[in-house]
Amino acid sequence: MPVHIFQVDETNFEICRKYGLAGIFDAERGNINDTLISRLSLMRIGDPVLFYVGRSSIKKEKSKKELYGVWKVSSEPFYDTCPVWTDQVYPYRICVEELDGAVFKTPIRLSDIYHLIDTGRIWTFALMRNHTSVNAVFSMTAQEYDVIYDEFIKVNQDGPTVQYLTEPYRNSDSPLMKRLHYEKGLLKFESSLMALLADGLKTHTYSDVLHHYSDYSMYVPTNWGKEIDMLLIHGHPKKTDTISSYDIIEVKKQQFDEAGLEQLLDYESWFIQNRVRGDAQMVRSIAIAQSFHPNVIKYLQMRSKYEKKNISLLNYTGAPDGKIQLAPYDI
């Protein structure tokens, strides 16, 4: 299970702790809002939650730049405009509660996080998206969460502190998924599709085509400012602490064309070189779209013939219940 990190300032963090509530803003732009929904849609009840406190609540005071934990998701994502925070509404919300025996008094400093990144122990921690916008909330893999948790133990030799939510928030009955954008009955944005796929990933809805992955993430950063849409991690069947393979997934709302193929191949090459020490057998690539350009099909046929390496194509269709169905596309 992934761990989810919310970025907040010091004042808002205290409110989050008081009410057991995390929220993100309404961007007032459909595509961006559906992206934010997709990030919350990935969250499953019981998943760990951390808070990165970047700014001090006192003007001219030095920013904290600290990571606090650990809480856990305790509700499905919901939409709610009731005033809670003092600066703005943050209507895209999820309830959290303290993870038993894992709320630590001393946070982890950002400098220590960067040390873990420099040494390769964590690699999906990203405070900025595409180096241009703040990541209000993002997710990291379960393996990286284990590393983060170990750091909390190191700086909290007396163990976790006992804390209780003083005023637990009662979540709204307005599911966040109902806020996705449609046009003439069809998904309007690629991010709308990503939100539905995220909801299916966390419930293992697509196990018949994506198989039995042990962990998953979305919007995975690379070192050149681009993000892998989805990443599936497959654990070794006999060695519980060992990863056997990864699936890299690129998603297109309509046709998967040559530009999409080039992007996916770049991600595949980067991942092989940077994450698995050149072991190409550990990495599989998957494309999800409504249709696939004939030139993409032709290239993949040649690649399979001469390189003996495939890219799986999955065709998606919408179901009457608003869910997404995935089926193999034969070439």
XYZ file of C-alpha atoms in Angstrom:
331
model
C 0.000 0.000 0.000
C 1.311 3.475 -0.824
C 1.812 6.297 1.679
C 0.222 9.679 0.947
C 1.756 13.054 1.799
C -0.155 16.322 2.171
C 1.663 19.655 1.992
C 0.366 22.184 4.548
C 1.523 25.217 6.474
C 1.922 25.139 10.239
C -1.487 26.624 11.075
C -3.372 24.301 8.736
C -1.435 21.325 10.074
C -2.687 22.009 13.591
C -6.239 22.109 12.232
C -5.678 18.829 10.364
C -4.483 17.182 13.602
C -7.346 18.616 15.626
C -10.120 17.407 13.332
C -8.496 14.395 11.698
C -9.037 15.978 8.310
C -6.904 16.633 5.231
C -7.999 18.711 2.274
C -6.815 20.271 -0.960
C -7.945 23.324 -2.881
C -10.399 23.756 -5.739
C -8.374 24.959 -8.724
C -11.471 26.178 -10.614
C -10.131 24.473 -13.744
C -11.726 21.183 -14.712
C -8.597 19.376 -15.874
C -6.577 20.312 -12.780
C -9.452 19.492 -10.451
C -9.829 16.035 -11.964
C -6.083 15.533 -11.473
C -6.482 16.427 -7.789
C -9.429 14.036 -7.537
C -7.322 11.279 -9.101
C -4.664 11.743 -6.414
C -7.238 11.384 -3.638
C -8.973 8.516 -5.450
C -5.822 6.451 -5.028
C -6.236 6.551 -1.236
C -7.646 3.484 0.465
C -8.929 3.279 4.023
C -5.991 2.239 6.198
C -3.281 3.735 3.972
C -0.586 5.699 5.873
C -0.715 9.504 5.713
C 2.106 11.979 6.400
C 2.083 15.774 6.551
C 4.881 17.912 5.162
C 4.863 21.268 6.964
C 6.661 23.750 4.755
C 5.747 27.210 5.976
C 5.594 28.704 9.429
C 2.343 30.284 10.595
C 4.310 33.308 11.791
C 5.376 35.846 9.187
C 9.122 36.250 8.659
C 9.764 33.091 10.694
C 11.897 30.434 9.056
C 9.963 27.713 7.240
C 9.761 24.441 9.116
C 10.421 22.020 6.210
C 9.557 18.959 8.288
C 7.712 15.687 7.732
C 5.253 14.558 10.411
C 3.597 11.151 10.828
C 1.931 8.786 10.983
C -1.832 8.895 10.426
C -4.053 6.644 8.325
C -6.904 7.204 5.897
C -10.252 6.652 7.637
C -12.788 7.617 4.971
C -13.405 7.630 1.253
C -12.604 10.959 -0.474
C -15.491 13.429 -0.299
C -16.504 16.959 -1.278
C -17.371 19.416 1.478
C -17.343 23.228 1.633
C -17.989 23.644 5.374
C -15.441 26.153 6.764
C -12.635 24.453 8.682
C -9.339 26.131 7.778
C -8.879 29.883 8.165
C -7.251 30.768 4.820
C -9.542 28.965 2.343
C -12.063 26.148 2.030
C -10.102 23.101 0.667
C -13.247 21.195 -0.426
C -11.578 17.995 -1.685
C -11.194 16.116 1.571
C -10.433 12.869 3.309
C -10.633 11.951 6.981
C -7.602 10.593 8.807
C -6.996 9.149 12.246
C -3.903 8.383 14.250
C -2.182 5.166 13.310
C -1.935 3.080 16.459
C 1.549 3.326 17.954
C 2.893 5.431 15.116
C 2.302 9.121 15.841
C 5.748 10.576 16.495
C 6.590 13.802 18.314
C 9.826 14.571 16.470
C 9.505 15.131 12.717
C 11.975 14.274 9.959
C 13.842 17.236 8.518
C 13.730 17.913 4.803
C 17.541 17.736 4.682
C 17.338 14.146 5.934
C 14.739 13.344 3.283
C 17.056 14.680 0.592
C 19.851 12.520 1.975
C 17.626 9.463 1.515
C 16.955 10.594 -2.058
C 20.653 11.164 -2.781
C 21.486 7.676 -1.538
C 18.705 6.114 -3.616
C 16.674 4.819 -0.687
C 13.618 6.833 -1.671
C 12.934 8.285 -5.122
C 9.280 9.371 -5.562
C 9.271 12.157 -2.951
C 8.336 15.269 -4.967
C 7.287 18.575 -3.404
C 6.901 20.076 -6.880
C 5.106 18.688 -9.901
C 6.994 18.995 -13.188
C 9.234 21.501 -11.392
C 6.553 24.190 -11.869
C 3.667 23.696 -9.417
C 3.353 22.605 -5.806
C 2.290 19.020 -5.176
C -0.580 19.598 -2.748
C -0.708 15.854 -2.185
C 1.381 13.027 -3.621
C 2.036 9.345 -2.975
C 5.108 7.198 -2.381
C 5.584 3.432 -2.555
C 5.256 1.060 0.374
C 8.960 0.215 0.181
C 9.824 3.894 0.574
C 7.368 4.216 3.454
C 9.332 1.522 5.301
C 12.456 3.677 4.913
C 10.609 6.782 6.146
C 9.205 4.890 9.117
C 12.697 3.735 10.079
C 13.779 7.385 10.084
C 10.958 8.258 12.471
C 12.136 5.503 14.800
C 15.711 6.843 14.715
C 14.738 10.353 15.793
C 12.131 9.192 18.329
C 14.064 6.890 20.618
C 11.296 7.042 23.229
C 8.845 5.736 20.687
C 5.588 7.263 19.505
C 3.538 9.715 21.532
C -0.059 9.108 22.522
C -2.380 11.598 20.832
C -6.118 11.817 20.475
C -8.164 13.766 17.996
C -9.933 16.423 20.032
C -12.761 17.077 17.555
C -13.024 14.281 14.939
C -14.607 15.570 11.743
C -17.713 13.934 10.375
C -17.249 13.454 6.663
C -19.780 14.527 4.081
C -21.850 12.015 2.118
C -20.888 13.679 -1.191
C -18.442 11.304 -2.940
C -15.604 13.090 -4.680
C -15.895 10.905 -7.793
C -19.195 12.581 -8.617
C -17.242 15.787 -9.270
C -15.461 14.364 -12.332
C -16.077 16.131 -15.635
C -18.005 14.558 -18.513
C -18.917 15.921 -21.927
C -21.789 14.366 -23.869
C -21.651 11.361 -21.584
C -17.917 10.796 -22.121
C -14.967 11.548 -19.863
C -13.818 15.073 -20.633
C -10.165 14.942 -19.576
C -7.369 12.405 -19.392
C -7.191 13.218 -15.687
C -10.857 12.142 -15.398
C -9.841 8.742 -16.751
C -6.880 8.649 -14.363
C -9.221 9.179 -11.404
C -11.402 6.213 -12.379
C -8.347 4.036 -12.995
C -6.937 5.048 -9.588
C -10.168 3.993 -7.932
C -9.892 0.639 -9.685
C -6.214 0.183 -8.794
C -6.776 0.486 -5.060
C -9.556 -2.129 -5.154
C -7.622 -4.466 -7.510
C -10.521 -4.287 -9.959
C -8.225 -5.009 -12.913
C -6.365 -8.009 -11.528
C -7.457 -10.118 -14.511
C -5.345 -7.965 -16.856
C -2.868 -6.250 -14.503
C -2.294 -9.361 -12.400
C -1.612 -9.423 -8.678
C 0.521 -6.362 -7.980
C 1.589 -5.781 -4.388
C 1.921 -1.989 -4.544
C 1.043 0.867 -6.858
C 1.535 4.573 -7.383
C 0.649 7.373 -9.805
C 2.330 10.450 -11.240
C 5.746 8.984 -10.502
C 8.474 11.609 -11.071
C 11.473 11.097 -13.319
C 14.633 13.189 -13.230
C 13.781 15.185 -16.374
C 10.523 16.736 -15.166
C 8.069 14.196 -16.631
C 5.842 11.805 -14.693
C 5.031 8.149 -15.257
C 1.229 7.928 -15.191
C 1.058 4.720 -13.171
C 3.497 2.260 -11.650
C 2.649 -1.247 -10.477
C 5.037 -3.163 -8.243
C 5.038 -6.947 -8.086
C 6.485 -8.591 -5.002
C 8.437 -11.834 -5.090
C 6.077 -14.768 -4.293
C 8.485 -16.275 -1.745
C 10.654 -13.363 -0.610
C 8.358 -10.823 1.019
C 10.956 -8.036 1.064
C 11.954 -8.444 -2.602
C 10.469 -6.827 -5.706
C 10.343 -9.129 -8.711
C 9.105 -6.730 -11.399
C 7.532 -3.391 -12.286
C 4.824 -2.343 -14.726
C 5.094 1.136 -16.252
C 1.764 2.432 -17.545
C 1.053 5.303 -19.918
C -2.573 6.436 -20.281
C -4.253 8.262 -23.170
C -7.908 9.294 -23.187
C -8.392 8.605 -26.882
C -5.847 7.245 -29.356
C -2.406 6.066 -28.312
C -0.219 7.571 -31.036
C 3.481 7.667 -31.886
C 4.131 10.516 -29.439
C 2.619 8.437 -26.641
C 4.734 5.457 -27.669
C 7.909 7.554 -27.656
C 7.023 8.801 -24.185
C 6.438 5.281 -22.879
C 9.707 4.015 -24.353
C 11.573 6.927 -22.734
C 10.084 6.002 -19.352
C 10.975 2.345 -19.889
C 14.587 3.183 -20.750
C 14.921 5.596 -17.827
C 13.477 3.097 -15.379
C 15.733 0.270 -16.538
C 18.834 2.435 -16.226
C 17.965 4.219 -12.989
C 15.829 1.875 -10.923
C 16.736 -1.746 -11.748
C 20.439 -1.470 -12.650
C 19.920 -2.404 -16.274
C 17.812 -5.508 -15.646
C 15.324 -5.115 -18.493
C 13.534 -8.333 -17.501
C 12.225 -6.579 -14.389
C 10.320 -3.935 -16.366
C 7.157 -4.320 -18.416
C 5.399 -1.524 -20.275
C 1.651 -1.094 -20.690
C -0.376 1.364 -22.777
C -4.009 2.133 -21.944
C -6.206 3.923 -24.493
C -9.437 3.741 -26.480
C -7.574 2.941 -29.697
C -4.040 2.548 -31.037
C -2.485 4.195 -34.097
C -1.547 1.772 -36.907
C 2.087 2.944 -36.739
C 2.186 2.018 -33.042
C 0.879 -1.460 -33.860
C 3.426 -1.858 -36.659
C 6.341 -0.837 -34.425
C 5.287 -3.161 -31.614
C 4.989 -6.084 -34.031
C 8.540 -5.434 -35.244
C 9.825 -4.981 -31.697
C 8.304 -8.282 -30.622
C 9.836 -10.033 -33.617
C 13.368 -8.651 -33.433
C 13.849 -7.611 -29.794
C 11.603 -10.253 -28.199
C 10.170 -7.536 -25.950
C 6.494 -6.666 -25.855
C 4.382 -3.738 -24.772
C 0.942 -4.750 -23.530
C -1.963 -2.795 -24.985
C -5.153 -2.417 -22.977
C -8.331 -0.995 -24.427
C -10.572 0.820 -21.975
C -14.328 1.225 -22.136
C -16.764 2.912 -19.803
C -19.340 0.864 -17.940
C -22.902 1.949 -17.071
C -21.961 2.293 -13.392
C -19.274 4.860 -14.210
C -16.446 2.377 -13.756
C -13.768 1.591 -16.315
C -13.280 -1.809 -17.920
C -9.921 -2.934 -19.334
C -9.408 -5.609 -21.969
C -6.304 -6.790 -23.861
C -5.900 -5.412 -27.377
C -4.405 -8.033 -29.656
C -1.888 -7.010 -32.285
